[in-house]
mmCIF file of C-alpha atoms in Angstrom:
data_model
loop_
_atom_site.group_PDB
_atom_site.id
_atom_site.type_symbol
_atom_site.label_atom_id
_atom_site.label_comp_id
_atom_site.label_asym_id
_atom_site.label_seq_id
_atom_site.Cartn_x
_atom_site.Cartn_y
_atom_site.Cartn_z
ATOM 1 C CA UNK A 19 10.298 -74.373 -25.515
ATOM 2 C CA UNK A 20 11.081 -76.485 -22.443
ATOM 3 C CA UNK A 21 9.552 -75.722 -19.063
ATOM 4 C CA UNK A 22 12.985 -74.718 -17.755
ATOM 5 C CA UNK A 23 13.418 -72.230 -20.619
ATOM 6 C CA UNK A 24 9.939 -70.868 -19.986
ATOM 7 C CA UNK A 25 10.600 -70.391 -16.282
ATOM 8 C CA UNK A 26 13.906 -68.657 -17.013
ATOM 9 C CA UNK A 27 11.861 -66.033 -18.851
ATOM 10 C CA UNK A 28 9.370 -65.617 -16.003
ATOM 11 C CA UNK A 29 9.521 -63.434 -12.897
ATOM 12 C CA UNK A 30 7.324 -63.572 -9.805
ATOM 13 C CA UNK A 31 6.591 -60.113 -8.422
ATOM 14 C CA UNK A 32 5.728 -60.022 -4.715
ATOM 15 C CA UNK A 33 4.116 -56.653 -4.120
ATOM 16 C CA UNK A 34 3.957 -54.646 -0.874
ATOM 17 C CA UNK A 35 3.906 -57.604 1.530
ATOM 18 C CA UNK A 36 5.126 -55.256 4.259
ATOM 19 C CA UNK A 37 4.061 -55.010 7.896
ATOM 20 C CA UNK A 38 2.257 -51.700 7.397
ATOM 21 C CA UNK A 39 -0.047 -53.240 4.788
ATOM 22 C CA UNK A 40 -0.492 -56.668 6.384
ATOM 23 C CA UNK A 41 -0.380 -56.570 10.190
ATOM 24 C CA UNK A 42 -3.441 -55.943 12.360
ATOM 25 C CA UNK A 43 -1.941 -52.653 13.576
ATOM 26 C CA UNK A 44 -0.321 -51.758 10.232
ATOM 27 C CA UNK A 45 -0.620 -48.073 9.296
ATOM 28 C CA UNK A 46 -2.170 -48.883 5.897
ATOM 29 C CA UNK A 47 -3.732 -52.248 6.709
ATOM 30 C CA UNK A 48 -5.392 -54.050 3.798
ATOM 31 C CA UNK A 49 -8.129 -56.169 5.345
ATOM 32 C CA UNK A 50 -7.619 -59.160 3.080
ATOM 33 C CA UNK A 51 -3.840 -59.081 3.376
ATOM 34 C CA UNK A 52 -3.115 -61.337 6.325
ATOM 35 C CA UNK A 53 -5.073 -64.281 4.945
ATOM 36 C CA UNK A 54 -2.917 -64.571 1.829
ATOM 37 C CA UNK A 55 0.478 -64.658 3.570
ATOM 38 C CA UNK A 56 0.706 -68.495 3.508
ATOM 39 C CA UNK A 57 -0.132 -68.543 -0.199
ATOM 40 C CA UNK A 58 2.442 -65.882 -1.009
ATOM 41 C CA UNK A 59 5.059 -67.881 0.910
ATOM 42 C CA UNK A 60 4.073 -70.956 -1.099
ATOM 43 C CA UNK A 61 4.173 -69.068 -4.411
ATOM 44 C CA UNK A 62 7.711 -67.916 -3.603
ATOM 45 C CA UNK A 63 8.706 -71.507 -2.757
ATOM 46 C CA UNK A 64 7.329 -72.793 -6.053
ATOM 47 C CA UNK A 65 9.095 -70.008 -7.929
ATOM 48 C CA UNK A 66 12.416 -70.908 -6.323
ATOM 49 C CA UNK A 67 11.931 -74.601 -7.173
ATOM 50 C CA UNK A 68 11.247 -73.696 -10.800
ATOM 51 C CA UNK A 69 14.112 -71.231 -11.111
ATOM 52 C CA UNK A 70 11.712 -68.317 -11.572
ATOM 53 C CA UNK A 71 13.233 -64.948 -10.665
ATOM 54 C CA UNK A 72 11.704 -63.532 -7.468
ATOM 55 C CA UNK A 73 11.320 -59.745 -7.366
ATOM 56 C CA UNK A 74 10.345 -58.127 -4.074
ATOM 57 C CA UNK A 75 8.509 -54.911 -4.827
ATOM 58 C CA UNK A 76 8.162 -52.643 -1.805
ATOM 59 C CA UNK A 77 7.168 -49.113 -0.944
ATOM 60 C CA UNK A 78 9.694 -47.097 1.027
ATOM 61 C CA UNK A 79 9.067 -43.448 1.716
ATOM 62 C CA UNK A 80 11.079 -40.536 2.920
ATOM 63 C CA UNK A 81 10.218 -40.023 6.622
ATOM 64 C CA UNK A 82 9.054 -36.491 5.734
ATOM 65 C CA UNK A 83 6.820 -37.913 2.990
ATOM 66 C CA UNK A 84 8.419 -35.802 0.283
ATOM 67 C CA UNK A 85 8.302 -38.702 -2.184
ATOM 68 C CA UNK A 86 4.761 -39.857 -1.323
ATOM 69 C CA UNK A 87 1.715 -39.166 -3.488
ATOM 70 C CA UNK A 88 0.144 -35.780 -2.711
ATOM 71 C CA UNK A 89 -3.052 -37.390 -1.440
ATOM 72 C CA UNK A 90 -1.226 -39.308 1.309
ATOM 73 C CA UNK A 91 1.440 -36.778 2.169
ATOM 74 C CA UNK A 92 -0.509 -35.581 5.225
ATOM 75 C CA UNK A 93 0.313 -38.935 6.861
ATOM 76 C CA UNK A 94 3.941 -37.874 7.233
ATOM 77 C CA UNK A 95 4.875 -35.200 9.761
ATOM 78 C CA UNK A 96 7.655 -34.488 12.243
ATOM 79 C CA UNK A 97 7.492 -36.870 15.181
ATOM 80 C CA UNK A 98 5.061 -39.127 13.293
ATOM 81 C CA UNK A 99 6.248 -42.283 11.533
ATOM 82 C CA UNK A 100 4.260 -42.441 8.299
ATOM 83 C CA UNK A 101 3.383 -45.645 6.393
ATOM 84 C CA UNK A 102 6.389 -47.649 5.096
ATOM 85 C CA UNK A 103 8.837 -44.964 6.152
ATOM 86 C CA UNK A 104 12.349 -45.949 5.165
ATOM 87 C CA UNK A 105 13.961 -47.924 7.972
ATOM 88 C CA UNK A 106 10.772 -48.387 10.007
ATOM 89 C CA UNK A 107 9.451 -51.767 11.148
ATOM 90 C CA UNK A 108 6.322 -51.065 9.085
ATOM 91 C CA UNK A 109 8.416 -51.062 5.917
ATOM 92 C CA UNK A 110 9.832 -54.539 6.559
ATOM 93 C CA UNK A 111 8.487 -57.672 4.906
ATOM 94 C CA UNK A 112 6.032 -59.661 7.034
ATOM 95 C CA UNK A 113 7.341 -62.646 8.950
ATOM 96 C CA UNK A 114 7.826 -65.675 6.723
ATOM 97 C CA UNK A 115 8.908 -63.747 3.647
ATOM 98 C CA UNK A 116 12.668 -63.553 3.224
ATOM 99 C CA UNK A 117 14.815 -62.072 0.459
ATOM 100 C CA UNK A 118 17.384 -64.660 -0.584
ATOM 101 C CA UNK A 119 20.512 -64.503 -2.713
ATOM 102 C CA UNK A 120 19.576 -64.191 -6.376
ATOM 103 C CA UNK A 121 16.300 -62.425 -5.607
ATOM 104 C CA UNK A 122 15.875 -58.769 -6.491
ATOM 105 C CA UNK A 123 14.437 -55.955 -4.405
ATOM 106 C CA UNK A 124 12.729 -53.072 -6.160
ATOM 107 C CA UNK A 125 11.710 -49.924 -4.269
ATOM 108 C CA UNK A 126 8.845 -47.832 -5.602
ATOM 109 C CA UNK A 127 6.975 -44.734 -4.438
ATOM 110 C CA UNK A 128 3.829 -45.025 -6.555
ATOM 111 C CA UNK A 129 1.195 -47.716 -7.277
ATOM 112 C CA UNK A 130 2.733 -49.369 -10.308
ATOM 113 C CA UNK A 131 6.043 -51.160 -9.886
ATOM 114 C CA UNK A 132 6.920 -49.790 -13.330
ATOM 115 C CA UNK A 133 6.118 -46.151 -12.602
ATOM 116 C CA UNK A 134 9.338 -44.106 -12.474
ATOM 117 C CA UNK A 135 11.440 -47.182 -11.644
ATOM 118 C CA UNK A 136 14.054 -49.189 -13.519
ATOM 119 C CA UNK A 137 12.020 -52.414 -13.281
ATOM 120 C CA UNK A 138 11.319 -52.730 -17.009
ATOM 121 C CA UNK A 139 14.945 -52.255 -18.036
ATOM 122 C CA UNK A 140 16.076 -54.686 -15.332
ATOM 123 C CA UNK A 141 13.604 -57.362 -16.428
ATOM 124 C CA UNK A 142 14.510 -56.950 -20.096
ATOM 125 C CA UNK A 143 18.185 -57.350 -19.271
ATOM 126 C CA UNK A 144 17.322 -60.548 -17.410
ATOM 127 C CA UNK A 145 15.433 -61.832 -20.451
ATOM 128 C CA UNK A 146 12.075 -61.828 -18.663
ATOM 129 C CA UNK A 147 9.018 -61.973 -20.927
ATOM 130 C CA UNK A 148 6.322 -63.213 -18.607
ATOM 131 C CA UNK A 149 5.180 -62.019 -15.172
ATOM 132 C CA UNK A 150 3.353 -63.629 -12.273
ATOM 133 C CA UNK A 151 1.889 -61.301 -9.641
ATOM 134 C CA UNK A 152 1.216 -61.790 -5.940
ATOM 135 C CA UNK A 153 0.727 -59.414 -3.000
ATOM 136 C CA UNK A 154 -1.458 -56.432 -2.091
ATOM 137 C CA UNK A 155 -3.619 -54.729 -2.899
ATOM 138 C CA UNK A 156 -5.646 -55.780 -5.904
ATOM 139 C CA UNK A 157 -7.188 -52.418 -6.950
ATOM 140 C CA UNK A 158 -4.057 -50.332 -6.527
ATOM 141 C CA UNK A 159 -0.467 -51.571 -6.684
ATOM 142 C CA UNK A 160 -1.340 -55.014 -8.043
ATOM 143 C CA UNK A 161 -3.643 -53.757 -10.774
ATOM 144 C CA UNK A 162 -1.517 -50.795 -11.812
ATOM 145 C CA UNK A 163 1.504 -53.031 -12.134
ATOM 146 C CA UNK A 164 -0.525 -55.552 -14.160
ATOM 147 C CA UNK A 165 -1.961 -52.959 -16.556
ATOM 148 C CA UNK A 166 1.509 -51.486 -17.107
ATOM 149 C CA UNK A 167 2.887 -54.988 -17.701
ATOM 150 C CA UNK A 168 0.234 -55.570 -20.380
ATOM 151 C CA UNK A 169 0.981 -52.175 -21.924
ATOM 152 C CA UNK A 170 4.677 -53.095 -21.960
ATOM 153 C CA UNK A 171 3.826 -56.334 -23.802
ATOM 154 C CA UNK A 172 4.836 -58.861 -21.162
ATOM 155 C CA UNK A 173 3.034 -62.057 -22.047
ATOM 156 C CA UNK A 174 1.533 -63.920 -20.379
ATOM 157 C CA UNK A 175 0.741 -61.784 -17.347
ATOM 158 C CA UNK A 176 -0.639 -63.940 -14.533
ATOM 159 C CA UNK A 177 -2.329 -62.860 -11.304
ATOM 160 C CA UNK A 178 -2.643 -65.573 -8.658
ATOM 161 C CA UNK A 179 -6.127 -64.851 -7.360
ATOM 162 C CA UNK A 180 -5.631 -66.277 -3.890
ATOM 163 C CA UNK A 181 -2.160 -64.814 -3.431
ATOM 164 C CA UNK A 182 -3.489 -61.271 -3.954
ATOM 165 C CA UNK A 183 -6.016 -59.389 -1.832
ATOM 166 C CA UNK A 184 -8.013 -56.227 -1.297
ATOM 167 C CA UNK A 185 -10.038 -54.538 1.451
ATOM 168 C CA UNK A 186 -13.105 -56.656 0.576
ATOM 169 C CA UNK A 187 -13.791 -59.745 -1.591
ATOM 170 C CA UNK A 188 -16.091 -57.615 -3.795
ATOM 171 C CA UNK A 189 -13.336 -55.144 -4.622
ATOM 172 C CA UNK A 190 -10.931 -58.023 -5.237
ATOM 173 C CA UNK A 191 -13.347 -59.845 -7.563
ATOM 174 C CA UNK A 192 -14.323 -56.746 -9.563
ATOM 175 C CA UNK A 193 -10.678 -55.979 -10.221
ATOM 176 C CA UNK A 194 -9.859 -59.549 -11.161
ATOM 177 C CA UNK A 195 -12.706 -59.404 -13.726
ATOM 178 C CA UNK A 196 -11.355 -56.219 -15.277
ATOM 179 C CA UNK A 197 -7.911 -57.794 -15.574
ATOM 180 C CA UNK A 198 -9.341 -60.952 -17.153
ATOM 181 C CA UNK A 199 -10.989 -58.686 -19.722
ATOM 182 C CA UNK A 200 -7.604 -57.498 -20.955
ATOM 183 C CA UNK A 201 -6.243 -61.010 -21.359
ATOM 184 C CA UNK A 202 -4.628 -61.541 -17.949
ATOM 185 C CA UNK A 203 -4.514 -65.131 -16.622
ATOM 186 C CA UNK A 204 -6.081 -65.524 -13.164
ATOM 187 C CA UNK A 205 -5.389 -69.007 -11.764
ATOM 188 C CA UNK A 206 -5.617 -70.052 -8.138
ATOM 189 C CA UNK A 207 -2.325 -70.927 -6.468
ATOM 190 C CA UNK A 208 -3.150 -74.623 -6.868
ATOM 191 C CA UNK A 209 -3.893 -74.189 -10.567
ATOM 192 C CA UNK A 210 -0.671 -72.237 -11.017
ATOM 193 C CA UNK A 211 1.309 -74.920 -9.190
ATOM 194 C CA UNK A 212 -0.095 -77.537 -11.550
ATOM 195 C CA UNK A 213 0.708 -75.564 -14.693
ATOM 196 C CA UNK A 214 3.682 -74.143 -16.527
ATOM 197 C CA UNK A 215 4.807 -70.520 -15.793
ATOM 198 C CA UNK B 19 -6.983 -17.931 -6.477
ATOM 199 C CA UNK B 20 -9.747 -16.688 -8.770
ATOM 200 C CA UNK B 21 -11.951 -19.094 -10.689
ATOM 201 C CA UNK B 22 -10.360 -17.919 -13.958
ATOM 202 C CA UNK B 23 -6.876 -18.701 -12.601
ATOM 203 C CA UNK B 24 -8.065 -22.099 -11.420
ATOM 204 C CA UNK B 25 -9.560 -22.953 -14.797
ATOM 205 C CA UNK B 26 -6.386 -21.857 -16.574
ATOM 206 C CA UNK B 27 -4.611 -24.592 -14.632
ATOM 207 C CA UNK B 28 -7.205 -27.233 -15.505
ATOM 208 C CA UNK B 29 -7.508 -29.491 -18.561
ATOM 209 C CA UNK B 30 -10.464 -31.599 -19.642
ATOM 210 C CA UNK B 31 -9.366 -34.914 -21.159
ATOM 211 C CA UNK B 32 -11.867 -36.464 -23.564
ATOM 212 C CA UNK B 33 -10.821 -40.084 -23.939
ATOM 213 C CA UNK B 34 -11.469 -42.446 -26.883
ATOM 214 C CA UNK B 35 -14.804 -40.965 -27.980
ATOM 215 C CA UNK B 36 -14.263 -42.555 -31.391
ATOM 216 C CA UNK B 37 -16.723 -44.340 -33.663
ATOM 217 C CA UNK B 38 -15.160 -47.759 -33.063
ATOM 218 C CA UNK B 39 -15.801 -47.481 -29.314
ATOM 219 C CA UNK B 40 -19.178 -45.734 -29.430
ATOM 220 C CA UNK B 41 -21.256 -46.695 -32.473
ATOM 221 C CA UNK B 42 -23.602 -49.690 -32.535
ATOM 222 C CA UNK B 43 -21.418 -51.354 -35.176
ATOM 223 C CA UNK B 44 -18.116 -50.106 -33.736
ATOM 224 C CA UNK B 45 -15.315 -52.696 -33.779
ATOM 225 C CA UNK B 46 -14.647 -52.269 -30.043
ATOM 226 C CA UNK B 47 -18.070 -51.074 -28.917
ATOM 227 C CA UNK B 48 -18.371 -50.127 -25.251
ATOM 228 C CA UNK B 49 -21.993 -50.799 -24.322
ATOM 229 C CA UNK B 50 -22.393 -47.750 -22.113
ATOM 230 C CA UNK B 51 -20.652 -45.404 -24.542
ATOM 231 C CA UNK B 52 -23.450 -44.052 -26.680
ATOM 232 C CA UNK B 53 -25.547 -42.888 -23.734
ATOM 233 C CA UNK B 54 -22.879 -40.485 -22.492
ATOM 234 C CA UNK B 55 -22.268 -38.665 -25.792
ATOM 235 C CA UNK B 56 -24.609 -35.746 -24.912
ATOM 236 C CA UNK B 57 -22.909 -35.319 -21.532
ATOM 237 C CA UNK B 58 -19.453 -35.357 -23.065
ATOM 238 C CA UNK B 59 -20.574 -32.699 -25.554
ATOM 239 C CA UNK B 60 -21.884 -30.638 -22.650
ATOM 240 C CA UNK B 61 -18.699 -31.085 -20.626
ATOM 241 C CA UNK B 62 -16.677 -29.811 -23.590
ATOM 242 C CA UNK B 63 -19.024 -26.815 -23.916
ATOM 243 C CA UNK B 64 -18.630 -25.954 -20.246
ATOM 244 C CA UNK B 65 -14.856 -26.328 -20.495
ATOM 245 C CA UNK B 66 -14.747 -23.922 -23.443
ATOM 246 C CA UNK B 67 -16.909 -21.381 -21.574
ATOM 247 C CA UNK B 68 -14.565 -21.548 -18.599
ATOM 248 C CA UNK B 69 -11.381 -21.362 -20.626
ATOM 249 C CA UNK B 70 -10.384 -24.897 -19.623
ATOM 250 C CA UNK B 71 -7.948 -26.545 -22.055
ATOM 251 C CA UNK B 72 -9.636 -29.359 -24.000
ATOM 252 C CA UNK B 73 -7.407 -32.352 -24.806
ATOM 253 C CA UNK B 74 -8.731 -34.988 -27.222
ATOM 254 C CA UNK B 75 -7.115 -38.288 -26.369
ATOM 255 C CA UNK B 76 -7.549 -40.903 -29.088
ATOM 256 C CA UNK B 77 -6.238 -44.295 -30.065
ATOM 257 C CA UNK B 78 -4.833 -44.578 -33.563
ATOM 258 C CA UNK B 79 -3.153 -47.785 -34.657
ATOM 259 C CA UNK B 80 -0.965 -48.858 -37.508
ATOM 260 C CA UNK B 81 -3.182 -50.748 -39.997
ATOM 261 C CA UNK B 82 -0.939 -53.799 -39.506
ATOM 262 C CA UNK B 83 -1.379 -53.526 -35.736
ATOM 263 C CA UNK B 84 2.348 -53.316 -35.104
ATOM 264 C CA UNK B 85 1.823 -50.693 -32.389
ATOM 265 C CA UNK B 86 -1.155 -52.384 -30.726
ATOM 266 C CA UNK B 87 -0.952 -54.315 -27.448
ATOM 267 C CA UNK B 88 0.028 -57.955 -28.006
ATOM 268 C CA UNK B 89 -3.336 -59.207 -26.738
ATOM 269 C CA UNK B 90 -5.265 -57.347 -29.440
ATOM 270 C CA UNK B 91 -2.806 -57.649 -32.287
ATOM 271 C CA UNK B 92 -4.768 -60.544 -33.833
ATOM 272 C CA UNK B 93 -7.490 -58.027 -34.725
ATOM 273 C CA UNK B 94 -5.225 -56.521 -37.378
ATOM 274 C CA UNK B 95 -4.492 -58.449 -40.543
ATOM 275 C CA UNK B 96 -4.079 -57.803 -44.269
ATOM 276 C CA UNK B 97 -7.432 -56.928 -45.836
ATOM 277 C CA UNK B 98 -8.993 -56.415 -42.402
ATOM 278 C CA UNK B 99 -9.446 -52.943 -40.942
ATOM 279 C CA UNK B 100 -8.657 -53.309 -37.232
ATOM 280 C CA UNK B 101 -10.078 -51.096 -34.466
ATOM 281 C CA UNK B 102 -9.173 -47.391 -34.668
ATOM 282 C CA UNK B 103 -6.833 -47.976 -37.588
ATOM 283 C CA UNK B 104 -5.168 -44.732 -38.606
ATOM 284 C CA UNK B 105 -7.281 -42.975 -41.241
ATOM 285 C CA UNK B 106 -10.327 -45.224 -40.830
ATOM 286 C CA UNK B 107 -13.838 -43.960 -40.097
ATOM 287 C CA UNK B 108 -13.722 -45.985 -36.883
ATOM 288 C CA UNK B 109 -10.858 -43.839 -35.624
ATOM 289 C CA UNK B 110 -12.808 -40.579 -36.056
ATOM 290 C CA UNK B 111 -14.549 -38.793 -33.216
ATOM 291 C CA UNK B 112 -18.276 -39.503 -32.958
ATOM 292 C CA UNK B 113 -20.695 -36.987 -34.446
ATOM 293 C CA UNK B 114 -21.149 -33.961 -32.228
ATOM 294 C CA UNK B 115 -17.580 -33.847 -30.953
ATOM 295 C CA UNK B 116 -15.355 -31.433 -32.837
ATOM 296 C CA UNK B 117 -11.747 -30.401 -32.307
ATOM 297 C CA UNK B 118 -11.557 -26.599 -32.321
ATOM 298 C CA UNK B 119 -8.689 -24.137 -32.524
ATOM 299 C CA UNK B 120 -6.828 -24.036 -29.235
ATOM 300 C CA UNK B 121 -7.734 -27.637 -28.378
ATOM 301 C CA UNK B 122 -5.044 -30.308 -28.367
ATOM 302 C CA UNK B 123 -5.132 -33.784 -29.866
ATOM 303 C CA UNK B 124 -3.058 -36.522 -28.252
ATOM 304 C CA UNK B 125 -2.614 -39.916 -29.919
ATOM 305 C CA UNK B 126 -1.877 -42.937 -27.752
ATOM 306 C CA UNK B 127 -1.457 -46.674 -28.347
ATOM 307 C CA UNK B 128 -1.972 -47.962 -24.814
ATOM 308 C CA UNK B 129 -4.593 -47.580 -22.069
ATOM 309 C CA UNK B 130 -3.165 -44.633 -20.186
ATOM 310 C CA UNK B 131 -2.957 -41.291 -21.968
ATOM 311 C CA UNK B 132 0.365 -40.826 -20.143
ATOM 312 C CA UNK B 133 1.911 -44.141 -21.174
ATOM 313 C CA UNK B 134 4.750 -43.534 -23.654
ATOM 314 C CA UNK B 135 3.299 -40.185 -24.727
ATOM 315 C CA UNK B 136 4.355 -36.568 -24.277
ATOM 316 C CA UNK B 137 1.127 -35.642 -22.472
ATOM 317 C CA UNK B 138 2.733 -34.920 -19.101
ATOM 318 C CA UNK B 139 5.418 -32.649 -20.513
ATOM 319 C CA UNK B 140 2.833 -30.854 -22.646
ATOM 320 C CA UNK B 141 0.495 -30.279 -19.692
ATOM 321 C CA UNK B 142 3.319 -29.052 -17.484
ATOM 322 C CA UNK B 143 4.403 -26.591 -20.143
ATOM 323 C CA UNK B 144 0.819 -25.328 -20.288
ATOM 324 C CA UNK B 145 0.801 -24.868 -16.514
ATOM 325 C CA UNK B 146 -1.873 -27.505 -15.957
ATOM 326 C CA UNK B 147 -2.159 -28.817 -12.398
ATOM 327 C CA UNK B 148 -5.637 -30.270 -12.325
ATOM 328 C CA UNK B 149 -7.407 -32.748 -14.632
ATOM 329 C CA UNK B 150 -11.027 -33.518 -15.412
ATOM 330 C CA UNK B 151 -11.747 -36.803 -17.193
ATOM 331 C CA UNK B 152 -14.536 -37.847 -19.562
ATOM 332 C CA UNK B 153 -14.928 -40.597 -22.160
ATOM 333 C CA UNK B 154 -14.602 -44.381 -22.342
ATOM 334 C CA UNK B 155 -14.074 -46.811 -20.905
ATOM 335 C CA UNK B 156 -14.003 -46.607 -17.116
ATOM 336 C CA UNK B 157 -11.966 -49.771 -16.299
ATOM 337 C CA UNK B 158 -9.313 -49.320 -18.960
ATOM 338 C CA UNK B 159 -8.271 -46.060 -20.589
ATOM 339 C CA UNK B 160 -10.158 -43.815 -18.158
ATOM 340 C CA UNK B 161 -8.891 -45.521 -15.026
ATOM 341 C CA UNK B 162 -5.315 -46.003 -16.197
ATOM 342 C CA UNK B 163 -5.102 -42.335 -17.123
ATOM 343 C CA UNK B 164 -6.571 -41.355 -13.749
ATOM 344 C CA UNK B 165 -4.202 -43.546 -11.713
ATOM 345 C CA UNK B 166 -1.217 -42.184 -13.658
ATOM 346 C CA UNK B 167 -2.489 -38.634 -13.109
ATOM 347 C CA UNK B 168 -2.621 -39.270 -9.348
ATOM 348 C CA UNK B 169 0.857 -40.831 -9.455
ATOM 349 C CA UNK B 170 2.085 -37.742 -11.323
ATOM 350 C CA UNK B 171 0.622 -35.508 -8.584
ATOM 351 C CA UNK B 172 -2.052 -33.732 -10.570
ATOM 352 C CA UNK B 173 -4.519 -32.374 -8.050
ATOM 353 C CA UNK B 174 -7.439 -32.443 -8.003
ATOM 354 C CA UNK B 175 -8.181 -35.250 -10.436
ATOM 355 C CA UNK B 176 -11.885 -35.323 -11.279
ATOM 356 C CA UNK B 177 -13.884 -38.012 -13.084
ATOM 357 C CA UNK B 178 -17.325 -36.938 -14.266
ATOM 358 C CA UNK B 179 -19.326 -40.055 -13.434
ATOM 359 C CA UNK B 180 -22.031 -39.588 -16.057
ATOM 360 C CA UNK B 181 -19.632 -38.495 -18.804
ATOM 361 C CA UNK B 182 -17.666 -41.764 -18.509
ATOM 362 C CA UNK B 183 -18.920 -45.297 -19.175
ATOM 363 C CA UNK B 184 -18.148 -49.003 -19.222
ATOM 364 C CA UNK B 185 -19.628 -52.224 -20.617
ATOM 365 C CA UNK B 186 -22.004 -52.473 -17.635
ATOM 366 C CA UNK B 187 -23.099 -50.168 -14.782
ATOM 367 C CA UNK B 188 -21.571 -52.622 -12.268
ATOM 368 C CA UNK B 189 -18.125 -52.394 -13.844
ATOM 369 C CA UNK B 190 -18.455 -48.615 -14.029
ATOM 370 C CA UNK B 191 -19.491 -48.289 -10.367
ATOM 371 C CA UNK B 192 -16.787 -50.648 -9.042
ATOM 372 C CA UNK B 193 -14.126 -48.659 -10.836
ATOM 373 C CA UNK B 194 -15.499 -45.319 -9.670
ATOM 374 C CA UNK B 195 -15.332 -46.629 -6.078
ATOM 375 C CA UNK B 196 -11.681 -47.636 -6.451
ATOM 376 C CA UNK B 197 -10.854 -44.188 -7.824
ATOM 377 C CA UNK B 198 -12.690 -42.457 -4.959
ATOM 378 C CA UNK B 199 -10.545 -44.517 -2.594
ATOM 379 C CA UNK B 200 -7.386 -42.845 -3.896
ATOM 380 C CA UNK B 201 -8.778 -39.337 -3.488
ATOM 381 C CA UNK B 202 -10.300 -38.773 -6.929
ATOM 382 C CA UNK B 203 -13.353 -36.456 -7.123
ATOM 383 C CA UNK B 204 -16.380 -38.081 -8.791
ATOM 384 C CA UNK B 205 -19.115 -35.492 -9.404
ATOM 385 C CA UNK B 206 -22.002 -35.809 -11.832
ATOM 386 C CA UNK B 207 -21.920 -33.459 -14.808
ATOM 387 C CA UNK B 208 -24.496 -31.261 -13.096
ATOM 388 C CA UNK B 209 -22.450 -31.114 -9.901
ATOM 389 C CA UNK B 210 -19.335 -30.314 -11.909
ATOM 390 C CA UNK B 211 -21.175 -27.540 -13.797
ATOM 391 C CA UNK B 212 -22.230 -25.996 -10.521
ATOM 392 C CA UNK B 213 -18.756 -26.083 -8.997
ATOM 393 C CA UNK B 214 -15.279 -24.731 -9.640
ATOM 394 C CA UNK B 215 -12.910 -26.849 -11.803
#
């Protein structure tokens, strides 16, 4: 299979790179988030050059929180803008990340991008067999999406270790190890740039 | 709500306590598995005393591995009995754990007990709102089931820390921390015995 064919069957998922998760005053700030923004931008650039489908996975919640997980529903109340409320500045992508024509935006309300969404059917229709993951945060939305991708038999599943982040390096590393143990590839951005898919 | 009402709305999931995961010569041995067998037995006893529904979640695979994840499919081949092959001794529950009348057995082929199974619809029909988790192993089947349970709005979701296990204590602890961070209760067996649900 040629590289071009391989890349046509690959999608890059960019997960939750929204102001509320990344900015200093974000409502759900992930400590390691800001540092990876340049690498996520670069991963998206590489994907575009290769013809890899870019999928922007974002949380957007009802302003009343009716579609949020029970354990975070208390964050939404009248007169209070909860995390990644639909239409809020917090729900927007961070500066430097831009959805372009041909990209796809996927809205989710739970950790995994596959949970109660049409992502799997969309990717199958597009002929996608392999996934590359970037974004935040490693133990939650990144990992849940990765484990579901493995369960759904995407192969290979790749997590770019320095284009993903968690609250602490320890949490990030422990989760990367667990993912390695189920056959997930975990290159650095530089390694990924130098390789196929 | 009385304790009895609360326990009627609770299920104990016992995950993958099968010979292949637990025994010294098991094909997929989890190092920490054997040590928790007595605590899992005790958790089941307590559940029965309280009237908590006991659900036995097990992996069972086609002997040819056609329903196994791609990354472990190489373990199944003609003349080779792969891990938890249907009908094999490795697929049976370890000694001391017995399915009794009124319990429920749920067969899965992926990490999460909810992934492509009827578990959620069954539990809803039974009026279950709260889950307690035991078994192996913490980073994979236990954690995936727990994250899906949170996503599905079961509440509370409880992981008994000394009735679950991983390859190493470090992996176990890191995963327990991540689960705590999404609102999961993590009592010891003794703490759970002394508390409601």
